[in-house]
Short mmCIF file of C-alpha atoms in Angstrom, two decimals:
data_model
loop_
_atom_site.label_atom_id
_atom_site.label_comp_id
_atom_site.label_asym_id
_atom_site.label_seq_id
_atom_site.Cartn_x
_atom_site.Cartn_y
_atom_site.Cartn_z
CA UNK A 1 -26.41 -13.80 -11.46
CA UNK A 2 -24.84 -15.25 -14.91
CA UNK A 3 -22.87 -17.84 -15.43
CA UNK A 4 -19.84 -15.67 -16.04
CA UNK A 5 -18.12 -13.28 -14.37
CA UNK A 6 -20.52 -11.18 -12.92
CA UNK A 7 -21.23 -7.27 -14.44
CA UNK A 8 -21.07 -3.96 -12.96
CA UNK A 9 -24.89 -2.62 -12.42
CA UNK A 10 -27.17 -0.02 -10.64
CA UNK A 11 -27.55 -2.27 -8.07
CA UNK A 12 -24.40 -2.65 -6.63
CA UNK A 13 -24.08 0.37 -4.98
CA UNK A 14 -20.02 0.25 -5.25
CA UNK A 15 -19.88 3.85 -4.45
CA UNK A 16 -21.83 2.76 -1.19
CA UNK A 17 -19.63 -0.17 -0.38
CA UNK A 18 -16.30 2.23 -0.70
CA UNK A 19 -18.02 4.67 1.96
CA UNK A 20 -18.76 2.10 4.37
CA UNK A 21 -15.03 1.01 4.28
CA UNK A 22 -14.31 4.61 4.74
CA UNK A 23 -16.48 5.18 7.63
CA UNK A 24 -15.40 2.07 9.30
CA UNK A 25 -11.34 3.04 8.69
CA UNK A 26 -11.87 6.76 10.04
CA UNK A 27 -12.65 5.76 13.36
CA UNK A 28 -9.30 4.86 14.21
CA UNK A 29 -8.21 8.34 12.89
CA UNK A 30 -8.42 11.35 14.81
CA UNK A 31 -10.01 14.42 12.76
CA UNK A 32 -13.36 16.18 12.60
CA UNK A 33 -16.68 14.92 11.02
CA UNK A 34 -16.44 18.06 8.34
CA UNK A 35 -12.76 16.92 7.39
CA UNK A 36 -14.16 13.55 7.13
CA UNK A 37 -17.04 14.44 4.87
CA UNK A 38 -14.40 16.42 2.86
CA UNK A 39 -12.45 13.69 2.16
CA UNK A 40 -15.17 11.00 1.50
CA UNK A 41 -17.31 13.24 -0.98
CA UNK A 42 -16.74 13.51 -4.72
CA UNK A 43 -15.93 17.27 -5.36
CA UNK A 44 -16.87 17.11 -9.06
CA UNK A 45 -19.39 14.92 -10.86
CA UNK A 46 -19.99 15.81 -14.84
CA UNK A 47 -22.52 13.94 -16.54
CA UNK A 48 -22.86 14.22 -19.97
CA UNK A 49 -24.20 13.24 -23.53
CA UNK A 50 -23.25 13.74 -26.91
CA UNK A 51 -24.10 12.62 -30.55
CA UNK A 52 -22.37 10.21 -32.84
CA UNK A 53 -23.02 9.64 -36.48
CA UNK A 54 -24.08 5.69 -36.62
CA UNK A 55 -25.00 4.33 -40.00
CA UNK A 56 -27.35 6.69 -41.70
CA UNK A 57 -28.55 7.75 -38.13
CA UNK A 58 -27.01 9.16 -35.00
CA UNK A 59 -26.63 7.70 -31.55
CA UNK A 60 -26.48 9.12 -28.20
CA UNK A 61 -23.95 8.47 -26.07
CA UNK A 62 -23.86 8.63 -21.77
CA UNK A 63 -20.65 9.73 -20.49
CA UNK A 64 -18.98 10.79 -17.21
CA UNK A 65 -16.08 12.38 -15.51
CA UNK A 66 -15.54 12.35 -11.63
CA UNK A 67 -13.15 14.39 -10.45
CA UNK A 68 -13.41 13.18 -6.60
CA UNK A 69 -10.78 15.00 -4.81
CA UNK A 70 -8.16 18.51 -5.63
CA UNK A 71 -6.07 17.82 -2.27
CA UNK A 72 -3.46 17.23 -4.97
CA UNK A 73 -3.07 18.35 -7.91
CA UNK A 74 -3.78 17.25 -10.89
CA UNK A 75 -6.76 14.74 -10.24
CA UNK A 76 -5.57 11.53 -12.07
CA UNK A 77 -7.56 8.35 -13.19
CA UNK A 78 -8.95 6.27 -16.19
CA UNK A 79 -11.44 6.11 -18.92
CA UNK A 80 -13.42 2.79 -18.82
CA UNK A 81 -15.22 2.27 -21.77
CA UNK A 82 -18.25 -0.55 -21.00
CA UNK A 83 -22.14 -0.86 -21.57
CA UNK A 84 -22.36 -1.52 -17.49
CA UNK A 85 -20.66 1.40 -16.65
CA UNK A 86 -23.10 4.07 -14.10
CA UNK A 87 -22.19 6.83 -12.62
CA UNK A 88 -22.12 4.87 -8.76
CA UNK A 89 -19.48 3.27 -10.58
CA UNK A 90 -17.57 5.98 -12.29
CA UNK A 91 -17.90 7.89 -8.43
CA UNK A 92 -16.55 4.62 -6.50
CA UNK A 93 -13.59 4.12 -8.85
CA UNK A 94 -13.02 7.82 -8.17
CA UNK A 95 -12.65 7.50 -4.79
CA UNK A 96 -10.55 4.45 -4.88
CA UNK A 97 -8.04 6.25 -7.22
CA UNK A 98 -7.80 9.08 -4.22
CA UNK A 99 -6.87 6.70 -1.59
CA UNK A 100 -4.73 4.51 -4.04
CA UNK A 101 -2.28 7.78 -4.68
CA UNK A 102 -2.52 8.41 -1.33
CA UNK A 103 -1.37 5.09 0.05
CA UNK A 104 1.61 4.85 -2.70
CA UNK A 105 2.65 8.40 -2.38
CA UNK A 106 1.80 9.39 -5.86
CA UNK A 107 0.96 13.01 -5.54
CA UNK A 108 -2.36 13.16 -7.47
CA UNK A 109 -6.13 13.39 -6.48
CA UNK A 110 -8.47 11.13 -7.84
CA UNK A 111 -10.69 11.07 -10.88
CA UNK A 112 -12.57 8.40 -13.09
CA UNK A 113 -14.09 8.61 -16.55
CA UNK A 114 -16.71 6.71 -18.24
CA UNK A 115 -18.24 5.82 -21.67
CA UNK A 116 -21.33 4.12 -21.63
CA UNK A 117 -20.44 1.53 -24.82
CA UNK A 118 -19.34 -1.49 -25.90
CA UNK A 119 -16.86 -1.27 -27.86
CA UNK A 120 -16.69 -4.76 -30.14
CA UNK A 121 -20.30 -2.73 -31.48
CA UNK A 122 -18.65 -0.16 -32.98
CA UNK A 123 -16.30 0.04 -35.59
CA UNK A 124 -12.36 2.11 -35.29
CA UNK A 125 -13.53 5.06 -37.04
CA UNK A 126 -16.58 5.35 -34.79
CA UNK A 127 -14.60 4.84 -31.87
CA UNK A 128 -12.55 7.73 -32.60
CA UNK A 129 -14.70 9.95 -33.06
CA UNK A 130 -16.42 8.87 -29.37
CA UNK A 131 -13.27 9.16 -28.37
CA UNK A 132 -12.62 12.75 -29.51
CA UNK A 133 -15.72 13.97 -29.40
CA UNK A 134 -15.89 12.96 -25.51
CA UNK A 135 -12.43 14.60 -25.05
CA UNK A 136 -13.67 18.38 -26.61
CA UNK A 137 -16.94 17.97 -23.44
CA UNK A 138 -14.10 17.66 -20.57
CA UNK A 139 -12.20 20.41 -22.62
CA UNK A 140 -15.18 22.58 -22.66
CA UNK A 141 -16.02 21.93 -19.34
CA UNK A 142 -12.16 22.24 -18.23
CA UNK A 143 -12.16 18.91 -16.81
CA UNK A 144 -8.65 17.81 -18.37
CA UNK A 145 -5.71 18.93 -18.62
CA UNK A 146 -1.69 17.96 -17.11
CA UNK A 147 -2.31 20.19 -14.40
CA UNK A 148 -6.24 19.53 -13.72
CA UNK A 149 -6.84 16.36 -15.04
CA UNK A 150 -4.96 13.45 -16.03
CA UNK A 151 -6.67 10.31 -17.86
CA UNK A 152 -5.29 7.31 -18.55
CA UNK A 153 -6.30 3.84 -19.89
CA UNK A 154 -8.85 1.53 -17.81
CA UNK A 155 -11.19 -1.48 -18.65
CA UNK A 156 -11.83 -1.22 -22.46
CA UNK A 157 -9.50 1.68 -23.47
CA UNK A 158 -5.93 1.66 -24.25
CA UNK A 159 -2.96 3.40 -25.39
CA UNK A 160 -4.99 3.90 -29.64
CA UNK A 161 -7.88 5.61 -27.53
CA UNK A 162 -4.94 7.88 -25.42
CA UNK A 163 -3.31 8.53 -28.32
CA UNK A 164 -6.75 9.82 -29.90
CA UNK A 165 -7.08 11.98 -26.42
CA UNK A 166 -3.60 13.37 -26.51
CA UNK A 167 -3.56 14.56 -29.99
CA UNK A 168 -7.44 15.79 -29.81
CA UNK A 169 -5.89 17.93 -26.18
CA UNK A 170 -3.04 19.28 -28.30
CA UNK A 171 -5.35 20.73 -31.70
CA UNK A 172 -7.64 22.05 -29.19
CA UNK A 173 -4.75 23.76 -27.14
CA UNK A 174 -1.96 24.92 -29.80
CA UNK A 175 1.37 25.66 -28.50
CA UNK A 176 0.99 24.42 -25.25
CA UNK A 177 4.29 22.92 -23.99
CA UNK A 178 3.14 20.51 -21.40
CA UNK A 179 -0.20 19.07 -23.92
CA UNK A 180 1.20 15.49 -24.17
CA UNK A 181 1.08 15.59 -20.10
CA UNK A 182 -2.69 15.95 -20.54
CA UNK A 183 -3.05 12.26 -20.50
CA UNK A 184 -0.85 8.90 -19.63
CA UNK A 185 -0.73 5.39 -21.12
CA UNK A 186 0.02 7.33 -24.53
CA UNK A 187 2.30 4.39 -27.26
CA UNK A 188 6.19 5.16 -26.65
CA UNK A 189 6.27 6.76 -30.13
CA UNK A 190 3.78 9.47 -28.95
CA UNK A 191 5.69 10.27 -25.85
CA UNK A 192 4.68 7.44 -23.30
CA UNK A 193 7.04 5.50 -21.41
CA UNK A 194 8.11 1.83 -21.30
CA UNK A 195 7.10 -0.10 -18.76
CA UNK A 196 3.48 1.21 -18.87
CA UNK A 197 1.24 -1.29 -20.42
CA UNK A 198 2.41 -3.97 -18.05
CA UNK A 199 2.69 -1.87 -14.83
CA UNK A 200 -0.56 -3.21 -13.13
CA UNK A 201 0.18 -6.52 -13.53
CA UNK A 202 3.66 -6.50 -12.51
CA UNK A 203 2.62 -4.32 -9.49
CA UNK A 204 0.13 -6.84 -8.32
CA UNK A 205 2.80 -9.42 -8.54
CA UNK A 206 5.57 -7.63 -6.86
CA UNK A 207 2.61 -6.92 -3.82
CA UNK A 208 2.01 -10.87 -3.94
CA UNK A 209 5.50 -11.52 -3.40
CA UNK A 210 6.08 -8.94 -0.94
CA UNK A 211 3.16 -10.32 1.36
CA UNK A 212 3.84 -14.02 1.09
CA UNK A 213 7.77 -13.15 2.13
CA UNK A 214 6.73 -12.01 5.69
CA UNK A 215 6.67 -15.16 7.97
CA UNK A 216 4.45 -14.24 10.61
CA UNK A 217 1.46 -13.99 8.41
CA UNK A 218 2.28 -16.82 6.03
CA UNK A 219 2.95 -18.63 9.17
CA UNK A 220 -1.03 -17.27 10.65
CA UNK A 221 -2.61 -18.49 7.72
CA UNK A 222 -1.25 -21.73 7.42
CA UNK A 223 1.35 -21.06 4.20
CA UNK A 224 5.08 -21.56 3.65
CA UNK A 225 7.15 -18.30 3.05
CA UNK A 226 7.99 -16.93 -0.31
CA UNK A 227 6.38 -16.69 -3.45
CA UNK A 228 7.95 -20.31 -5.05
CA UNK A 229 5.79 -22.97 -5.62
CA UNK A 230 2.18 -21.56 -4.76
CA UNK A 231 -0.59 -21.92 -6.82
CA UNK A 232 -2.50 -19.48 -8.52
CA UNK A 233 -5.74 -18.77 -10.03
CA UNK A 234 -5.86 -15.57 -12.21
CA UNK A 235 -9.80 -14.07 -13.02
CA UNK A 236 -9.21 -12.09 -15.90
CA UNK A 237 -6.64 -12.26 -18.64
CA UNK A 238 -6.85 -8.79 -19.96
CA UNK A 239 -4.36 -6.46 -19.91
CA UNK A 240 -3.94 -6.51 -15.79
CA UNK A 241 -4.70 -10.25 -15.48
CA UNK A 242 -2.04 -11.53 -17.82
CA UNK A 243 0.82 -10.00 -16.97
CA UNK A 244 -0.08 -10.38 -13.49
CA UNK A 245 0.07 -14.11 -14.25
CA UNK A 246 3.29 -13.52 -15.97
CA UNK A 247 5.38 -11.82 -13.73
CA UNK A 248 3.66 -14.02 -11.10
CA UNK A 249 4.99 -17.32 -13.27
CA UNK A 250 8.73 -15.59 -13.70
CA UNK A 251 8.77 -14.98 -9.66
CA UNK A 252 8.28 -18.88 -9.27
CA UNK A 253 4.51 -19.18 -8.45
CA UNK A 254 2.40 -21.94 -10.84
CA UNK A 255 -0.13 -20.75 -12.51
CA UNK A 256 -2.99 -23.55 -11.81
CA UNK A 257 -6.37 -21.48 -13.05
CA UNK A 258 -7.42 -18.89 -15.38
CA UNK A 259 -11.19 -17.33 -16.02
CA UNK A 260 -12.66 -15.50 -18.99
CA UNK A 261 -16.58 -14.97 -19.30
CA UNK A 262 -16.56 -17.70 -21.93
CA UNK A 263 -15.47 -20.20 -19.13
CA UNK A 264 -12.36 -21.15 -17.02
CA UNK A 265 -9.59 -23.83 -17.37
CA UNK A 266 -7.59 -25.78 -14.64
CA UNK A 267 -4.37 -27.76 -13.93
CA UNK A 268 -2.96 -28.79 -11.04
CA UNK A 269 0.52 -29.34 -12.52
CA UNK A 270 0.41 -25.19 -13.74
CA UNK A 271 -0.69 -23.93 -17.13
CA UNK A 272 1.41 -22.25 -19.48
CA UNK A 273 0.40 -18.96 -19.75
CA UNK A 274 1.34 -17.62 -22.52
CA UNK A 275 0.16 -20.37 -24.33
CA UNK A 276 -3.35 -20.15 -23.18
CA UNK A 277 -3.33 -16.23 -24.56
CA UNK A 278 -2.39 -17.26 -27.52
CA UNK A 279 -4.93 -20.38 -27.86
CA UNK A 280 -7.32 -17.49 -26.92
CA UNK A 281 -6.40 -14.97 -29.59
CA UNK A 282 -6.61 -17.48 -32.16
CA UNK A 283 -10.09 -19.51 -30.87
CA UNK A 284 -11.59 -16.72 -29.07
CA UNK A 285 -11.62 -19.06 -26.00
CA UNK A 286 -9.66 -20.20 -23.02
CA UNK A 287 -11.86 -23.49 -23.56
CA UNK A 288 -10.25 -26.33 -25.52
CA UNK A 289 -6.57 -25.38 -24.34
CA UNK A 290 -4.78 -28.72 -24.50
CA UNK A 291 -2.80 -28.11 -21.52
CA UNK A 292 -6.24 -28.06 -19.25
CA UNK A 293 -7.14 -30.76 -16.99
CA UNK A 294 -10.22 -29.45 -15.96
CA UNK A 295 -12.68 -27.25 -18.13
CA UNK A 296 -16.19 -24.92 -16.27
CA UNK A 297 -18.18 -23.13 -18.79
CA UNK A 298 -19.38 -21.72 -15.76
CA UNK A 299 -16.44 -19.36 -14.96
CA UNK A 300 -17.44 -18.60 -11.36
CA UNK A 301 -16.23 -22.22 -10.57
CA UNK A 302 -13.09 -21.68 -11.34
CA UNK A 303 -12.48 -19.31 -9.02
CA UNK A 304 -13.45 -22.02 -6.46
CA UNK A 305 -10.99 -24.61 -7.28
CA UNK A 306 -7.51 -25.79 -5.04
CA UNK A 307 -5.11 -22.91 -4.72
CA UNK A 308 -2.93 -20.80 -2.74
CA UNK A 309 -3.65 -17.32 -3.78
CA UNK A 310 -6.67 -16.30 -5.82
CA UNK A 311 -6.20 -12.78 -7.69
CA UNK A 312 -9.71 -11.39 -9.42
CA UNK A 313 -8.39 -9.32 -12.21
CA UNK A 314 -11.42 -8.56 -13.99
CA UNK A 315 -14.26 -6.24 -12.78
CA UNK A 316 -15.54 -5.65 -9.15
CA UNK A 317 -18.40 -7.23 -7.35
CA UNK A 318 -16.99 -10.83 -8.30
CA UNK A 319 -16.80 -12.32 -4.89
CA UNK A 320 -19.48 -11.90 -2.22
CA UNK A 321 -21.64 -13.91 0.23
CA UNK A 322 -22.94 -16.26 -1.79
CA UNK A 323 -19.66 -17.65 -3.29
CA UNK A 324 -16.89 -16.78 -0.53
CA UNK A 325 -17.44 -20.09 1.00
CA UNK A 326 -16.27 -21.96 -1.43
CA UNK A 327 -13.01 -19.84 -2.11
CA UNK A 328 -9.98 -22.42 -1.06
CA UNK A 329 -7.89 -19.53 -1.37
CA UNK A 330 -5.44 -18.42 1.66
CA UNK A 331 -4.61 -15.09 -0.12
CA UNK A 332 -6.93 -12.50 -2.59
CA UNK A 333 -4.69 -10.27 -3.77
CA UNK A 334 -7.26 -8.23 -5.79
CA UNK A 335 -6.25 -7.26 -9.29
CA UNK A 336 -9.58 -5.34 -10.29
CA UNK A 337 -11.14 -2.42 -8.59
CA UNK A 338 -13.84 -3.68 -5.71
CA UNK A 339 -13.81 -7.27 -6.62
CA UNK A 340 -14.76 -8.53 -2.98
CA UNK A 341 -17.83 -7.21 -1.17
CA UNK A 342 -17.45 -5.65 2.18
CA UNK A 343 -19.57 -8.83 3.31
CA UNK A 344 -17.25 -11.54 1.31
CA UNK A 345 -14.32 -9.92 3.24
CA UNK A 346 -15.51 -10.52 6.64
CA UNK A 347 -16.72 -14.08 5.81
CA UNK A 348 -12.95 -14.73 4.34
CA UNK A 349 -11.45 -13.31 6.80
CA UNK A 350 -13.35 -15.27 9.66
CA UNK A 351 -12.17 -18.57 7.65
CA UNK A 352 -8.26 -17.49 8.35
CA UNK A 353 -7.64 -15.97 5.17
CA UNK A 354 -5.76 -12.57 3.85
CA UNK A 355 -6.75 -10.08 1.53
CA UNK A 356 -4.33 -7.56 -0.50
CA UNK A 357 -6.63 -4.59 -1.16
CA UNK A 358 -7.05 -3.31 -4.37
CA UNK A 359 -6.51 0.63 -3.40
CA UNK A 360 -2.74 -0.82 -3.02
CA UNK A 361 -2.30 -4.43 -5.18
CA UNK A 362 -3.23 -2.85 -8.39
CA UNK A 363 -1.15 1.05 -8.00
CA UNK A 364 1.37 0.10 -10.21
CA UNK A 365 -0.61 1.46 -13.17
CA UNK A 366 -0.93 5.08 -11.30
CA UNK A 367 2.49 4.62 -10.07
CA UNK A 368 3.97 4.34 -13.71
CA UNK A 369 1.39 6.87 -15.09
CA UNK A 370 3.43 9.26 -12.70
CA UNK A 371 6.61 8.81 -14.22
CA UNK A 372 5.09 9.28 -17.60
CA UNK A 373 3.53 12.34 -16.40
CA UNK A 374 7.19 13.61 -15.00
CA UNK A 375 8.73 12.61 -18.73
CA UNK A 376 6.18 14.71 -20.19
CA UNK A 377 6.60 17.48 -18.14
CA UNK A 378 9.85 17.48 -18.61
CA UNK A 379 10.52 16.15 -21.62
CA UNK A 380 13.42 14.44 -21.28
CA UNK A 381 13.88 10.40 -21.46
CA UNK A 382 14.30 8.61 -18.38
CA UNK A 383 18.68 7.72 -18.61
CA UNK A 384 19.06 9.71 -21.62
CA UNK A 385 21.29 12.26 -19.78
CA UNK A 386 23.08 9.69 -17.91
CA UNK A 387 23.75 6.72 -19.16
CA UNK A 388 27.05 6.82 -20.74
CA UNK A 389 27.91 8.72 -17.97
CA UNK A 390 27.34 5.65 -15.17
CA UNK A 391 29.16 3.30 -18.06
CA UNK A 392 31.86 5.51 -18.29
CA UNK A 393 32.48 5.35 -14.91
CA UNK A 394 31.35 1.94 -14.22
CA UNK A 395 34.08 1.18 -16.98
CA UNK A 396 36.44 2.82 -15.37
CA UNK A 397 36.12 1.06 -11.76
CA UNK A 398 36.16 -2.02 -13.46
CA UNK A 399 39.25 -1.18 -15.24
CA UNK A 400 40.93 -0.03 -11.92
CA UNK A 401 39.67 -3.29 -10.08
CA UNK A 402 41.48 -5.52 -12.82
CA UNK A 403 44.63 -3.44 -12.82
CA UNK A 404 44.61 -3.98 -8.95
CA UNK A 405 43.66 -7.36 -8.68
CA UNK A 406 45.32 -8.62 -11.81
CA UNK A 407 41.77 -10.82 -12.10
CA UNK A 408 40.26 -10.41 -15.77
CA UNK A 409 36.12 -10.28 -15.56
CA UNK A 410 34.53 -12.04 -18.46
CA UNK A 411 32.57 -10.05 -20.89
CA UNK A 412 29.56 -11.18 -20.18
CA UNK A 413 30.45 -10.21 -16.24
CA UNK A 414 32.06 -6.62 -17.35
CA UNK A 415 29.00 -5.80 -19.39
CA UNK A 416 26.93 -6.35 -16.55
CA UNK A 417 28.53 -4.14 -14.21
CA UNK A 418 29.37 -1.53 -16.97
CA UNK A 419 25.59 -1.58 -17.99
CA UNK A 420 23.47 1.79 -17.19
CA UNK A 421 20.08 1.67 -16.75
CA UNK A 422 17.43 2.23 -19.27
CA UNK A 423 14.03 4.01 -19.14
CA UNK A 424 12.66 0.83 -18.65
CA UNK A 425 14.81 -0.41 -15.79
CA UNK A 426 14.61 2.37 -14.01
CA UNK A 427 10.65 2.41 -14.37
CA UNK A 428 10.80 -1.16 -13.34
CA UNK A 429 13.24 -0.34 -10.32
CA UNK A 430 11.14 3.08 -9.29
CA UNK A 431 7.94 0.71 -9.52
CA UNK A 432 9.24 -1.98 -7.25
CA UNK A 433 10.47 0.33 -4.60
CA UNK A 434 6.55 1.97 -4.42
CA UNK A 435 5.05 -1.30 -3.85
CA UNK A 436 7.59 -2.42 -1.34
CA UNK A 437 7.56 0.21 0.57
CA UNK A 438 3.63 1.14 0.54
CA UNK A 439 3.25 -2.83 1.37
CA UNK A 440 5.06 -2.38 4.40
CA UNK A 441 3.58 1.24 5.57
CA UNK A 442 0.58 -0.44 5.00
CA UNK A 443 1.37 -3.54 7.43
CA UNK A 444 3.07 -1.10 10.06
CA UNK A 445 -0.72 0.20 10.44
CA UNK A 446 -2.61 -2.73 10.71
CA UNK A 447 0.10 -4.30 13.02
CA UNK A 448 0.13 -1.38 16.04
CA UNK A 449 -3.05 -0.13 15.57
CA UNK A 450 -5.21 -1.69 17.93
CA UNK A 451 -8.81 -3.39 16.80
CA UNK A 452 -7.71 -2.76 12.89
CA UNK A 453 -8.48 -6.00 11.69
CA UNK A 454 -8.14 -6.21 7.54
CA UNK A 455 -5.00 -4.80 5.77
CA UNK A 456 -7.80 -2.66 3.72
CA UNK A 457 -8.63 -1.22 6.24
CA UNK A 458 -5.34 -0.31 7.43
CA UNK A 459 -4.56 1.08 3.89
CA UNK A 460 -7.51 3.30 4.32
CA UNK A 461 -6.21 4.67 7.20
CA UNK A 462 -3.22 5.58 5.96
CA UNK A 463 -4.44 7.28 3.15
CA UNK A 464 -6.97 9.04 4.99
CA UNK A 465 -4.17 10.74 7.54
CA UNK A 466 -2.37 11.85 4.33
CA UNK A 467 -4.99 13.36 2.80
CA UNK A 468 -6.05 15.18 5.93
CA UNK A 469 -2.80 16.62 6.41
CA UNK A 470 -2.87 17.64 2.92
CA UNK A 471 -6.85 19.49 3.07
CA UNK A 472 -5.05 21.13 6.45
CA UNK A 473 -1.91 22.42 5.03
CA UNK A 474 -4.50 23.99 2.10
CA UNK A 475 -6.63 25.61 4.34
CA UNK A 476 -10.04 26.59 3.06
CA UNK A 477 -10.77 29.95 0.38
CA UNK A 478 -12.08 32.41 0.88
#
C-alpha cells in the first residue's frame, strides 16, 4: 500500500465486491435466480484499442465501454480517464451506475467508460484527439448515442473532453436533432445546464444533512441532530470533494480535515476551504496551508483523525480492514464510487457507526445529467417559458395584498416574492427533492425489513425490486 491514497488495480476485484453486495441484498427480495443473474450481469462489455500520434511515434491506447444494463433506456454513465483504470473497474462502476438510477428514480440503465491514461502526460492537442478518436470506436460500434448511450464526465474528464465528444457525435451524425443529447456535463455555452459541475458535491451534502436530521439514528450512534456544528474530514478535493466540502461548510458543518495524495492537513477549529483550494492551485499542495494545525505527508492518516463524519471523495478501495479501526468517524457518507470494502463496512458497522452508500450519496451528478439530457431533448431552457409569467403574477398578488392590507413590502421583500426561478434554481430545487426523497425510500427499507442491517444494503434492495419490475414489464424477445 502507498503512502497516499490508495489506487484502483487488478487486484481489487471491485466488480467482485459489488456482486457480493448484490447477492447478499437479493435475498430479502423475492424473484427467480435467472431474473437475478439478469440484473447482476453486464449486458455489454467493449474492449478496445486505438492509435495516437505521440512525438514522432504512435502510442496505443486501452479503452472500454460497459454498457451493464438496457432495462431503461438510454444506458447512462461516465468516462474516467486514469492509468489504473481495468476493465473489473470500468464493469463495477457500471453496475453501480444501474442501481444508483434505480434508487433515485432516474430512468436510465447503467454504463461506464474508460481510458487507460494519465492525462498530466499528454499534452491538450493529444488529448483531443484521444478523446475523439475514442468517441468514432463507440460510434462505430453504436455504443453512444441520446437514446443508447449517454456519457458524461467522471474522474479525470470534464466538461473540455464532453465538449470534444459532443461536437465529434454531431460531425459524425449530421442533422440529427437530438446530437447534443448524446452526452451530459457539456459547458453551458454548448448546451449544458447550470448546476452541473457542482451537482455531486452538493448531492452528497444535501444526503449528509438529510441523515444527520433524523433523531433516532443520530440518537443510536451517539450524535446530536442536525447538520450544525459537526466536523468533517473531506478525502479528495477534486471536483466532487470540494464542493462537497462547500455546500457542507454553507449548511453549518466545520470543515476540520482535507486529503490529497501529496498529504493531508488538519484543524480542529475548521479550515477554510476555499482557501486551502486556492493555496493548492497556486503551490500544488494542500501542505504548508497556514490555517493547518496539523500536517501527514502520509494522507491515509488523515482520514484517521477526530471527527464526526468522514466523506472519501476520491477513488474506491480507500478504507478496508486494515485501516477501519482507526476511523473515529460516526458517519461515512461516501463521496467516491466503492471507497469502503465490503469487510471495512462490517467492522464499522460493529463499532456503532453509519454508512451513506455511494449508489445513493453521490447521484446528484446522474440526477442533474438527467435534466440536461431533458433540456437537450427538448431544447428549451429550464424557466425560459415561464418566468415572467410567475413574476407577473407574483407581482400582481403582491400588488393586491398591499392594496388590501394597506402594508407596503420593502423592495428587497417584493423582489423576493416577485422573483421566478431560474434554470439554476430549479436544478438546485429538482436536485434536492431526489436526494430527500430517495434518502428516505431508502431508510423506509432498511427500517421494516427484517435482518437488513446496512442502509447499502437496503438501497440495493430497492433498486433491485425496480429493476425487476422493469425486466418483467419488458418481457423477453423473441
Amino acid at each position: 500500500m502507498a503512502n497516499n491514497i490508495l489506487l484502483a488495480d487488478e487486484e481489487t476485484h471491485f466488480f467482485g465486491d459489488v456482486c457480493k453486495n448484490f447477492d447478499y441484498a437479493a435475498q430479502f427480495t423475492k424473484h427467480d435466480a435467472g431474473l437475478l443473474d439478469q440484473i447482476k450481469s453486464c449486458n455489454s462489455v467493449y474492449r478496445f484499442r486505438f492509435p495516437i500520434r505521440k512525438g514522432d511515434g504512435f502510442e496505443v491506447i486501452d479503452a472500454w465501454r460497459v454498457e451493464h444494463s438496457q432495462h431503461q433506456s438510454p444506458t447512462k454513465g461516465g468516462i474516467r480517464y486514469s492509468e489504473m483504470v481495468n476493465e473489473d473497474e470500468v464493469m463495477a462502476l457500471a453496475a453501480l451506475m444501474t442501481y444508483k438510477c434505480a434508487i433515485v428514480n432516474v430512468p436510465f440503465g447503467g454504463a461506464k467508460g474508460g481510458i487507460k491514461i494519465n492525462p498530466k502526460n499528454y499534452t491538450v492537442q493529444e488529448l483531443e484527439n484521444i478523446t475523439r478518436r475514442y468517441t468514432v470506436e463507440l460510434i462505430r460500434k453504436n455504443f453512444i448515442g441520446p437514446s443508447i448511450d449517454v456519457p458524461a464526465p467522471d474522474y479525470g474528464s470534464g466538461e473540455r473532453e464532453m465538449s470534444w465528444i459532443a461536437d465529434t457525435y454531431a460531425t459524425m451524425n449530421p442533422g440529427q436533432l437530438d446530437a447534443m443529447g448524446a452526452v451530459t456535463g457539456k459547458p453551458i455555452a454548448l448546451h449544458g445546464i447550470a448546476g452541473r459541475r457542482e451537482a455531486t458535491g452538493r448531492g452528497v451534502a444535501i444526503a449528509i444533512r438529510e441523515c444527520v436530521s433524523v433523531a433516532e439514528d443520530m440518537t443510536r450512534i451517539g450524535l446530536t441532530t442536525g447538520i450544525s456544528g459537526k466536523r468533517v474530514i473531506v478525502q479528495g478535493l477534486g471536483n466532487v470533494g470540494y464542493h462537497s466540502a462547500k455546500f457542507l461548510a454553507e449548511f453549518g458543518a466545520i470543515i476540520v480535515g482535507l486529503c490529497e495524495f501529496e498529504g493531508a492537513i488538519y484543524n480542529a477549529d475548521g479550515l477554510d476551504v476555499e482557501a486551502v483550494f486556492q493555496h493548492r492551485k497556486n503551490t500544488g499542495s494542500i501542505l504548508g496551508y497556514a490555517g493547518a494545525k496539523k500536517e501527514f505527508k502520509n494522507s491515509m492518516e488523515g482520514l484517521e483523525q477526530e471527527c464526526d463524519i468522514l466523506v472519501p471523495a476520491a477513488l474506491e478501495n480507500q478504507i478496508t480492514d486494515t485501516n477501519v479501526k482507526k476511523i473515529k468517524a460516526k458517519i461515512i457518507a461516501e463521496g467516491a464510487n466503492g471507497p469502503t470494502s465490503p469487510e471495512a463496512e462490517t467492522i464499522f458497522y460493529s463499532k456503532g457507526g453509519l454508512i451513506i452508500p455511494d449508489m445513493y450519496a453521490n447521484a446528484g451528478g446522474v440526477t442533474v445529467s438527467y435534466f440536461e439530457w431533458l433540456k437537450n431533448l427538448s431544447h428549451v431552457a429550464f424557466g425560459r417559458m415561464n418566468r415572467r409569467f410567475e413574476e407577473t403574477a407574483n407581482t400582481n398578488l403582491v400588488n393586491m395584498v398591499e392594496g388590501i392590507t394597506g402594508v407596503a413590502l420593502t423592495p428587497m421583500q417584493r423582489s423576493t416574492i416577485i422573483k421566478g426561478a431560474s434554470e439554476l434554481e430549479l436544478v438546485n430545487s429538482g436536485l434536492e427533492d431526489t436526494m430527500i426523497r430517495s434518502y428516505h425510500e431508502i431508510r423506509e427499507t432498511y427500517k421494516n425489513t427484517e435482518k437488513i442491517d446496512t442502509l447499502r444494503t437496503a438501497a440495493f434492495v430497492g433498486a433491485i425490486n425496480k429493476i425487476a419490475v422493469s425486466y418483467k414489464n419488458l418481457g423477453v424477445w423473441p
